[in-house]
Structures are given as structure tokens and as C-alpha cells.
Coordinates of C-alpha atoms in Angstrom, one line a residue:
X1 CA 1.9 40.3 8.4
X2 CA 3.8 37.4 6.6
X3 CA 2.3 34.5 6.3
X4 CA 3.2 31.0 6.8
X5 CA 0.8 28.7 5.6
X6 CA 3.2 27.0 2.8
X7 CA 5.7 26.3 5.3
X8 CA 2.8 24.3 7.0
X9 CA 2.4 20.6 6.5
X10 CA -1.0 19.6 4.5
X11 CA -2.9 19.0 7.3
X12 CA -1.8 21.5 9.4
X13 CA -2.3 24.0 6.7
X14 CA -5.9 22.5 6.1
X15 CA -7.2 23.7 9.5
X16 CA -5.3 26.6 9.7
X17 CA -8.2 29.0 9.5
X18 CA -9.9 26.9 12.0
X19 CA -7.2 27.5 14.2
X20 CA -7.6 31.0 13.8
X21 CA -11.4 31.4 14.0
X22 CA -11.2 29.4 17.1
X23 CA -8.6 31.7 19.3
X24 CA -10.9 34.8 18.5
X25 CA -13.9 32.5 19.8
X26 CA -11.9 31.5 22.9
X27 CA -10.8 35.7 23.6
X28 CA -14.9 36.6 23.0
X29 CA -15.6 33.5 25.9
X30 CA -13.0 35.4 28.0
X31 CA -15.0 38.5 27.8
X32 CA -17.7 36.5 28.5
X33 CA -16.3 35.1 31.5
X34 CA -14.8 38.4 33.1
X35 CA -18.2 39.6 32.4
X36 CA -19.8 36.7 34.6
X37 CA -16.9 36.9 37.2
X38 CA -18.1 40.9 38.1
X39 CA -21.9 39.9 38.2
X40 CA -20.9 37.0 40.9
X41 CA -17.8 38.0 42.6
X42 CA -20.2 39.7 45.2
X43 CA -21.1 36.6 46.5
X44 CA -17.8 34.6 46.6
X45 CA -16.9 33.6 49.9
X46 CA -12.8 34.5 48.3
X47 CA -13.0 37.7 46.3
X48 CA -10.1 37.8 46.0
X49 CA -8.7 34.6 45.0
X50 CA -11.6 34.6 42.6
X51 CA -9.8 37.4 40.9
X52 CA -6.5 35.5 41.0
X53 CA -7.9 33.0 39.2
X54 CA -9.3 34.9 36.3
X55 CA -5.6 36.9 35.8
X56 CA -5.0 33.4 35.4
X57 CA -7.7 32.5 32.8
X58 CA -6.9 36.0 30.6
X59 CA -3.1 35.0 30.9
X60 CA -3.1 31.6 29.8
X61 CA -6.0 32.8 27.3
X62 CA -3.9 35.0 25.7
X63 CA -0.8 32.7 25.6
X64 CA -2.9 29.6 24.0
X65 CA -4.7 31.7 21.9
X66 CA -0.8 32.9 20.2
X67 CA 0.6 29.4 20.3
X68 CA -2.6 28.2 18.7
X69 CA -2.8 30.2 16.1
X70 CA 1.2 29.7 15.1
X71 CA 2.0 32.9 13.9
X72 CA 5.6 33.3 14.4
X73 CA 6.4 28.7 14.9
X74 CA 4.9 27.6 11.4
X75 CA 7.9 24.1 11.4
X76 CA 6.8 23.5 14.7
X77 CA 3.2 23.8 14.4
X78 CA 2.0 20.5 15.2
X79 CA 3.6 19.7 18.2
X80 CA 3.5 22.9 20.0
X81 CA -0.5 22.7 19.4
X82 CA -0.5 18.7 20.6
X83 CA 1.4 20.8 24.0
X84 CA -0.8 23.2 24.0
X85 CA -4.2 21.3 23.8
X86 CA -3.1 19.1 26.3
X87 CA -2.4 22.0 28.4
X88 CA -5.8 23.1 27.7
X89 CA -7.4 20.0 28.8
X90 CA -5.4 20.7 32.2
X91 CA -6.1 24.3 32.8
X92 CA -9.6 24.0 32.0
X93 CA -9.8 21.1 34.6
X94 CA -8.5 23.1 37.1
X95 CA -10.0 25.9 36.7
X96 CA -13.6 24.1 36.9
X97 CA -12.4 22.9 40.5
X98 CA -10.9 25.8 41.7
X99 CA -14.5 26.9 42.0
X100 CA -15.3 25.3 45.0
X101 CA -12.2 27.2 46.8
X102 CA -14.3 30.9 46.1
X103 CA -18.0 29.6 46.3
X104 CA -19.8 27.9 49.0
X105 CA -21.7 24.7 48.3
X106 CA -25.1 27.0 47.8
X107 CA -23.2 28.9 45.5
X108 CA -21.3 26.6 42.6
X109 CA -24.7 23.9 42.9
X110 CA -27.1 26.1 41.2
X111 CA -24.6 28.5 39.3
X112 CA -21.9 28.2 36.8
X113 CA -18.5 27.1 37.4
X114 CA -15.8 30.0 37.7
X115 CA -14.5 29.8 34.1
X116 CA -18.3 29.4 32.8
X117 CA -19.8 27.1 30.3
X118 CA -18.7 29.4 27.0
X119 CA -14.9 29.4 28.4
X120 CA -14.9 25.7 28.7
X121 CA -16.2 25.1 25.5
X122 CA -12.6 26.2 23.6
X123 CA -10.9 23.2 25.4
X124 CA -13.2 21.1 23.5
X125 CA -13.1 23.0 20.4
X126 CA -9.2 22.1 20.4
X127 CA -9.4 18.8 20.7
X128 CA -11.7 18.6 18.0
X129 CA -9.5 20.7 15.7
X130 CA -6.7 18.4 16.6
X131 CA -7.8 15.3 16.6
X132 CA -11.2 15.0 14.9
X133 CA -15.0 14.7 16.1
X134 CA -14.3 11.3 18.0
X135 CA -11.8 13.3 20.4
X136 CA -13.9 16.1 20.3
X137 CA -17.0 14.2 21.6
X138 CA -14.9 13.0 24.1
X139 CA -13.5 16.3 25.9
X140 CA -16.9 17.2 25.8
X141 CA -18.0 14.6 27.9
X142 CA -15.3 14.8 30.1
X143 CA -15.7 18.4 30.8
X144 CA -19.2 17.5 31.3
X145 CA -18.2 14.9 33.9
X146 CA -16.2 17.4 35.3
X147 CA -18.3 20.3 35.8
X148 CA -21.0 18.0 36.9
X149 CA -18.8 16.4 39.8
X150 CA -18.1 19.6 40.8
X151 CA -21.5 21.3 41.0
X152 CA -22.4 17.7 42.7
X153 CA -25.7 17.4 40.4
X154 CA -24.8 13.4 39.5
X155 CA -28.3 13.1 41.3
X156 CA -30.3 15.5 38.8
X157 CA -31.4 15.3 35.1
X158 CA -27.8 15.8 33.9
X159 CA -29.0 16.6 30.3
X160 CA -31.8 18.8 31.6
X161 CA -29.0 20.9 32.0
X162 CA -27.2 22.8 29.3
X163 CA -23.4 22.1 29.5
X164 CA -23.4 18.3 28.1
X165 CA -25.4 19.4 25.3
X166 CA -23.5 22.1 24.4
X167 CA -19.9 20.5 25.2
X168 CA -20.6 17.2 23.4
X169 CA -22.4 19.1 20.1
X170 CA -19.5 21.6 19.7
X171 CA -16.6 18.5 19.6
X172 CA -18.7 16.6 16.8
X173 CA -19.3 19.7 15.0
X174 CA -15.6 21.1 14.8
X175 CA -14.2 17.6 14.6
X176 CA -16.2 16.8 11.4
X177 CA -15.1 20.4 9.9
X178 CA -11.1 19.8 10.8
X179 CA -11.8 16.4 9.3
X180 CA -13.6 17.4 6.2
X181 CA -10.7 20.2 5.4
X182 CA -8.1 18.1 5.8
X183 CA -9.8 16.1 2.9
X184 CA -10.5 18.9 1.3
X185 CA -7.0 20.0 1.6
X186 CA -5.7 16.2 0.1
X187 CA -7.9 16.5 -3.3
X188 CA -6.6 20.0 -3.8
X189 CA -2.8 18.8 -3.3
X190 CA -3.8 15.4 -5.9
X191 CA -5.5 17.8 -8.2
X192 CA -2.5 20.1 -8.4
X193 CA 0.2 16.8 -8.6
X194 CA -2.2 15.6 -11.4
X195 CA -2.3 18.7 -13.4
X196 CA 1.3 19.4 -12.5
X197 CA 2.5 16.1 -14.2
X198 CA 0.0 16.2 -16.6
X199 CA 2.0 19.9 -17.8
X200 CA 5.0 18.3 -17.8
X201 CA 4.3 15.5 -19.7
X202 CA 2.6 17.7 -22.3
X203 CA 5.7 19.5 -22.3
X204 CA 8.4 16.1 -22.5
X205 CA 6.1 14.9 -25.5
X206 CA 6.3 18.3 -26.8
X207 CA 10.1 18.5 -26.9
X208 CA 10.3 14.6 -27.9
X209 CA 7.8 15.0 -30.9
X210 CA 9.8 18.3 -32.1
X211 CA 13.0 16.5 -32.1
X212 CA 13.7 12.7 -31.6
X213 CA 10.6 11.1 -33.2
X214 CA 10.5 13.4 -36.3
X215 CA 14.0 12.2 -36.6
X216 CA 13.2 8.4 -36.2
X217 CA 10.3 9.6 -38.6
X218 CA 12.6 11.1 -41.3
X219 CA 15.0 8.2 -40.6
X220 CA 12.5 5.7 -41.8
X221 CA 11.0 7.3 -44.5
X222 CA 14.3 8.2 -45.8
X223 CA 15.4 4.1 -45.6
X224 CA 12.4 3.7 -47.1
X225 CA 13.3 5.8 -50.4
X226 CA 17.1 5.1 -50.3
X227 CA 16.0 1.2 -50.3
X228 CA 18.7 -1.4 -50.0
X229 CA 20.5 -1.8 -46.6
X230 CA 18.9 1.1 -45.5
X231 CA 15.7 -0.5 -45.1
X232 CA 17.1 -2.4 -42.6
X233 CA 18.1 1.2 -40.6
X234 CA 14.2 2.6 -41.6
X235 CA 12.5 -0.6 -40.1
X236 CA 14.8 0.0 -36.6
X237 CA 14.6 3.3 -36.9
X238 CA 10.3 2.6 -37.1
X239 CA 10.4 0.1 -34.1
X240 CA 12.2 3.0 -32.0
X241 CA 9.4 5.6 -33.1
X242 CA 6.5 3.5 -32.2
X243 CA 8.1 2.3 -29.3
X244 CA 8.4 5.7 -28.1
X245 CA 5.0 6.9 -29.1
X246 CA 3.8 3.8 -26.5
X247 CA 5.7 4.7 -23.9
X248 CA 4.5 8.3 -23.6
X249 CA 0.9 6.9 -23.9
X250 CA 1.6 4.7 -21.1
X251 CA 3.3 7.4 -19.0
X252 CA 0.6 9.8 -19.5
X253 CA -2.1 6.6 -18.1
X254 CA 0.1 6.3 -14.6
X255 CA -1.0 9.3 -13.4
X256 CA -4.0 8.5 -10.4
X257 CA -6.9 10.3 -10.5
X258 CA -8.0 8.8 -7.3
X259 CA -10.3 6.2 -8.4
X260 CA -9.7 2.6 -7.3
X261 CA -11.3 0.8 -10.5
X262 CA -11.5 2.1 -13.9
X263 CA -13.5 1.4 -17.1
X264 CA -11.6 -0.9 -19.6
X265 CA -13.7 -0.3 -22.7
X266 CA -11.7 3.3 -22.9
X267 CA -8.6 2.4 -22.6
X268 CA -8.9 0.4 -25.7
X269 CA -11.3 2.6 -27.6
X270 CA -9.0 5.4 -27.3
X271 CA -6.0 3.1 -29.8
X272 CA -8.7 3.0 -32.7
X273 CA -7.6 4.8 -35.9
X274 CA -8.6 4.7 -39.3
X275 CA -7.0 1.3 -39.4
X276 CA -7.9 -0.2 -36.0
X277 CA -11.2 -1.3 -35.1
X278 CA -11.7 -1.8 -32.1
X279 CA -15.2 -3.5 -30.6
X280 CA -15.9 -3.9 -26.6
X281 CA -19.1 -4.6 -24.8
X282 CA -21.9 -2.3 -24.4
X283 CA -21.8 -2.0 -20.7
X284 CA -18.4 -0.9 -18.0
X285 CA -16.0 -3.4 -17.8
X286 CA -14.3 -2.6 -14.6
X287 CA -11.2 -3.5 -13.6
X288 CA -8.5 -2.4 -10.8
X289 CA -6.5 0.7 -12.3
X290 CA -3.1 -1.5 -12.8
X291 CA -4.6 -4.4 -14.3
X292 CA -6.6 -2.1 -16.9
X293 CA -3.4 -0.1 -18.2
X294 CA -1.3 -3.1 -18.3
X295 CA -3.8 -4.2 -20.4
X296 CA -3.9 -1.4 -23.2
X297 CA -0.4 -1.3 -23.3
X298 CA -0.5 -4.8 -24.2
X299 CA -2.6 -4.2 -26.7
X300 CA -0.9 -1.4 -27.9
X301 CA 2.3 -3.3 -28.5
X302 CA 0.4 -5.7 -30.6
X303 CA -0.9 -3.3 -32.7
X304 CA 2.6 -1.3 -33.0
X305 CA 3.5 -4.6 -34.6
X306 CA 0.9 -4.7 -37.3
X307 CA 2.0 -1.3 -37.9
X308 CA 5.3 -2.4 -38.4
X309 CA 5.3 -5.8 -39.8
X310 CA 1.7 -6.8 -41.2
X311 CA 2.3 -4.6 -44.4
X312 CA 0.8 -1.3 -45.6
X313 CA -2.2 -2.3 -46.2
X314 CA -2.8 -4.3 -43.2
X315 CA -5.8 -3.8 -40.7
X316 CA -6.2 -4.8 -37.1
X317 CA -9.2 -6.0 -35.0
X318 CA -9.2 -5.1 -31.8
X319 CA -12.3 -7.5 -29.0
X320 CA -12.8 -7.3 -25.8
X321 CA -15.0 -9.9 -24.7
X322 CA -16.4 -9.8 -20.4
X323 CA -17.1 -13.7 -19.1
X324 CA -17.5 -12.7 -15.5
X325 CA -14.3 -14.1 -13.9
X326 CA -12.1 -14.1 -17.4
X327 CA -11.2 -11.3 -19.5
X328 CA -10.2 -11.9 -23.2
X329 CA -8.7 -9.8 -25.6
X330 CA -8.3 -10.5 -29.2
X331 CA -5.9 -8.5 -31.6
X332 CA -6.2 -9.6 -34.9
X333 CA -4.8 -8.2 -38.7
X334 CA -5.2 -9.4 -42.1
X335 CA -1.5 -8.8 -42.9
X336 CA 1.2 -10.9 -43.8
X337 CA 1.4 -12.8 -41.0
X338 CA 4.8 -13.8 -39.2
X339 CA 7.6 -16.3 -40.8
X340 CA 8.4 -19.2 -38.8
X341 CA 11.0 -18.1 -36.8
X342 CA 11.2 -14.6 -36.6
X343 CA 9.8 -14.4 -33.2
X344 CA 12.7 -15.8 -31.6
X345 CA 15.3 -14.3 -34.2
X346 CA 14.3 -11.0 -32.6
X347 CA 14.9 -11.6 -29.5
X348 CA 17.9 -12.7 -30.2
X349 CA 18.8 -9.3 -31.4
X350 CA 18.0 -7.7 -28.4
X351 CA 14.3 -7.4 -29.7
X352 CA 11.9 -7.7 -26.6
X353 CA 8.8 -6.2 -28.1
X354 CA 7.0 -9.6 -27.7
X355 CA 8.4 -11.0 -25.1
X356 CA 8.4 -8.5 -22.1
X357 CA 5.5 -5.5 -23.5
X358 CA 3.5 -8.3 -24.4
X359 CA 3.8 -11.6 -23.3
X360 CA 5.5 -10.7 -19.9
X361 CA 3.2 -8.3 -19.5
X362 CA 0.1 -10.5 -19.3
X363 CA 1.9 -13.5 -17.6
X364 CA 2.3 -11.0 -14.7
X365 CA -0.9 -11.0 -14.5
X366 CA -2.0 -14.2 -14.1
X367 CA -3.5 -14.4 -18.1
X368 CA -2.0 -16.1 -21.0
X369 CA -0.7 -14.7 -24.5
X370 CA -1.1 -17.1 -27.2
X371 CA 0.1 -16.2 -30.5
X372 CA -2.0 -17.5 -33.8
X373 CA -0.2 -17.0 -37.4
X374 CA 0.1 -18.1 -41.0
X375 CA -0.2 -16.4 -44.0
X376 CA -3.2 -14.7 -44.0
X377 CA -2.8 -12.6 -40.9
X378 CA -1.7 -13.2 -37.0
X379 CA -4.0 -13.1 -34.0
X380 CA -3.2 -12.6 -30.3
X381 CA -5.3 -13.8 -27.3
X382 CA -5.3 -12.3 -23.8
X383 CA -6.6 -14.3 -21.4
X384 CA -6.9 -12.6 -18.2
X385 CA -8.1 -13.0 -14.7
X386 CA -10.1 -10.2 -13.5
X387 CA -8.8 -10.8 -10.4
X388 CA -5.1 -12.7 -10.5
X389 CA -3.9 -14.8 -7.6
X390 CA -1.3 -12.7 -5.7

């Protein structure tokens, strides 16, 4: 038989097999309760009408137990179960009452109700499924209620008797599983988005690597040799590259892994190279997941800039200091330094590498970015928040 299950939404398809397991309990109670109904229809004071009733029971049984399952109505799945539970809750009801229409007062006092304990139990177990251990919990004490008012036993040990119990531990039980495999059923779905954007941004920085930055690459080095106005074209053509490179790192730290603070120190650690150092405290420097990425690619701006601009030689210090309520970041080189002016003659060309990945960045979050240069190197310092007035 086909099935159906992707066509399902995530939730629905999470308790699906509950579903399932749940109609073959609710056709072995019906067994059950035909069983029960030829043991006591001798003393029925309406035989026949008894009988009615349990065609009745079979038929709507059978019907719920199709519906329930969704077989053949996978789109319409959840509402034709919210129909179908209610209708449980209803049928179950009436069926409970309809017991004092067959049975005398003798009878249905010190015996089960008509559909029988087991039978009533899959009303319960639907609610559950549907809307968790709280509703579950609920129908069971309300079938409880009900089957007590009927049996008029308000006056005895109502939990010396068997049916509360059992009603009230089968909705938390049933509720708990729906509710734990529709979790479930979430961290599979994130894990497979994850992995799924995680593939294709492998693949993106596969086919950018393989073609646009070994051109910007070849570009450069080529200005570099050539000389002349062409080292204008190979220091653009170097900006682009790096710029690139940063923007695939940052892409690839977007993607959630469902935690709602991360570890800063990593995030940094992870931009040392053989001319990068980079020092951060011993312990976890958490921080919420946005304010820890904007950081790095701060960071990793500024130190795209030594590359570029400090000189071949140059070599960046990267410090992370923790005071409690501030967070500051240091990113130091030992380079040329920058000539008066040149910040704002770049941005003038369109230039924004200082402005917006850098200082806009950490003015957005609450810090400040203040630039230190002469001629023996330049030095940034972050000073940020950890946890910036909104």
C-alpha cells in the first residue's frame, strides 16, 4: 500500500505510527468488549437493544479506526482527526449512558459499563495523541467522572476502583509520547536543513573557489608582476578576493544549530593562521549566537585589511579580553600603518570595508570601534556590550 507520510505535515507525520498502533489497540478493546457483551447480555433487562448498541460500537469502531489512521486523506489529516476525536469524546459518552437503558440499577452499580473500561480507554488515547498529556489527563478524568455518575459510586472509594487509574495514566502516558515525537520529529527536520545547507554551501564555495576567486587570485598576482597601473587593478582585484572569502565564512556561521548562546573564544580562534595570533581567555565566553558572529566578522574584516594594506610582512594580534558586562576586542599589526586620510578617501570610492563590516557592524551593537594608527602599525578596539540596549 502507498504511503503517505511525506505528504504529511511534521507533526502529523511525527505521530503517525501512534496513530496507527492506537486503531489496532482500539479494534483488540472491541473484541474485548463483544467478548464482555455475550458474558452479560443474559442479564440485561434489553437484550436486545444491548445488541443495537454494540453494532453501533463495532461500526463507529471500524469507521474511527480508518479515519484515524489517514490512509487514503494524508492533506486533510489533521482536521479530520480533530472531527473525529471529538466525535470520540461523544460516542464514548453516550455509550457509557446508554448502559442504564439495558441494565437495572443492581446491574451497571457493581459491573462494567456497556462499552467496558478497555473500550473507553481509546477515547482517551486520542486525545492524548492529539493534543498532548495535559488533554490526555483530562479525558481521562472526564470519562472517569462519567462512568462513575453513571454506576452512581460518587459515595465509594472512587480510586479504589480501577477505571480512574487506568483512564488518567493512559492520557499522561500517550500525551508525553505524541509530545516527545513531535520533538523528535523537529531535530530530525533541523538536522536535515543543517546538513542540507551545509552541502550546498560546500558546493557554492566549491564552484566559487574553482572559478571567481582563482581569477581575482591570478588577477592580483598578475598586477603584481605587470607593476605600474596594474597594481592598482591587483590591489582591487585583492580587496574582491578577500572580501569574498569573508563572506562565505560568514554564510557558512548563519546556519542554527539550535543552541541559544554560543562560545566566542572559537569563533576567533578559528581566523588564526601562521600570521594571526590570536589570544582569548581560558574559560567560555558566552554570548547570544548573533552578537558572537557579528563579532568575528568584524574581526575578520580587520584582519582582511592587514592582509591587504599592512604590507607583506605584517602580523596581526588578535585579544579577547571578558570584563563581565563589556566585551573588548583588540586587532592589532605591526605593519605600515594607515596615511592620514585614506580612511575616508575610500569610502569615497565606494569602499565600505571600514565603515559598514566594521564599524557599522559594532555600532549595531551597542559597542564602539575606535581606530588607533601611525607608523608603526594600526590597532582596533571593540568595545561591546554583552548584552546591548534594544
Amino acid at each position: 500500500m502507498r504511503t503517505h507520510t511525506a505528504e504529511l505535515s511534521s507533526a502529523e507525520a511525527a505521530t503517525a505510527p501512534l496513530w496507527r498502533a492506537a486503531q489496532v489497540f482500539r479494534l483488540v478493546t472491541l473484541l474485548y468488549a463483544i467478548g464482555q457483551q455475550i458474558a452479560s447480555v443474559p442479564y440485561y433487562q434489553h437484550p436486545q437493544l444491548s445488541w443495537v448498541l454494540i453494532a453501533l460500537m463495532a461500526i463507529w469502531s471500524g469507521v474511527s479506526a480508518l479515519l484515524l489512521s489517514q490512509w487514503y486523506f494524508p492533506m486533510a489529516a489533521g482536521r479530520i482527526r480533530g472531527w473525529v476525536v471529538f466525535g470520540d469524546q461523544v460516542v464514548t459518552v453516550a455509550l457509557i449512558a446508554s448502559t442504564r437503558l439495558v441494565a437495572d440499577y443492581d446491574w451497571y452499580h457493581g459491573h462494567q459499563t456497556l462499552p467496558t473500561t478497555l473500550w473507553i480507554a481509546n477515547a482517551v488515547i486520542s486525545m492524548a495523541v492529539l493534543r498532548g498529556p495535559i488533554a490526555g489527563v483530562v479525558a481521562g478524568l472526564g470519562m472517569s467522572a462519567v462512568v462513575v455518575t453513571v454506576r452512581e459510586q460518587w459515595g465509594q472509594d472512587v480510586w479504589g476502583d480501577a477505571t480512574a487509574p487506568v483512564l488518567v495514566s493512559v492520557g499522561l502516558a500517550l500525551g508525553l509520547a505524541a509530545n516527545t515525537a513531535r520533538r523528535a520529529q523537529a531535530q530530525l527536520e533541523q538536522a536535515l536543513r543543517i546538513t542540507a545547507a551545509a552541502q550546498e554551501r560546500e558546493r557554492l564555495a566549491r564552484e566559487v573557489h574553482d572559478g571567481v576567486l582563482q581569477v581575482l587570485a591570478f588577477i592580483k598576482r598578475r598586477g603584481d608582476e605587470i607593476g605600474g597601473p596594474a597594481q592598482e587593478l591587483a590591489r582591487r582585484a585583492g580587496e574582491q578576493e578577500v572580501a569574498l572569502r569573508v563572506l562565505l565564512s560568514e554564510q557558512g556561521e548563519q546556519v542554527d544549530s539550535g543552541a541559544v548562546e554560543v562560545d566566542l573564544r572559537p569563533l576567533l580562534t578559528t581566523q588564526a593562521t601562521p600570521k594571526v595570533s590570536v589570544a582569548t581567555p581560558g574559560d567560555p565566553v558566552p554570548v547570544t549566537r548573533g552578537l558572537g558572529h557579528e563579532i568575528a566578522a568584524a574581526v575578520a574584516t580587520a584582519l582582511s585589511n592587514v592582509e591587504l594594506h599592512a604590507g607583506a610582512d605584517a602580523k596581526a594580534y588578535v585579544l579577547l579580553e571578558d570584563t563581565g558586562e563589556m566585551l573588548v576586542v583588540s586587532v592589532r599589526d605591526d605593519g605600515i600603518g594607515i596615511p592620514a586620510g585614506r580612511l575616508a578617501a575610500a569610502e569615497a570610492e565606494g569602499r565600505m570595508g571600514v565603515s559598514r563590516s566594521i564599524v557599522g557592524r559594532i555600532t549595531a551593537l551597542g559597542g564602539t570601534a575606535e581606530l588607533l594608527t601611525d607608523d608603526f602599525g594600526t590597532e582596533w578596539e571593540f568595545r561591546i556590550p554583552r548584552h546591548p540596549a534594544r
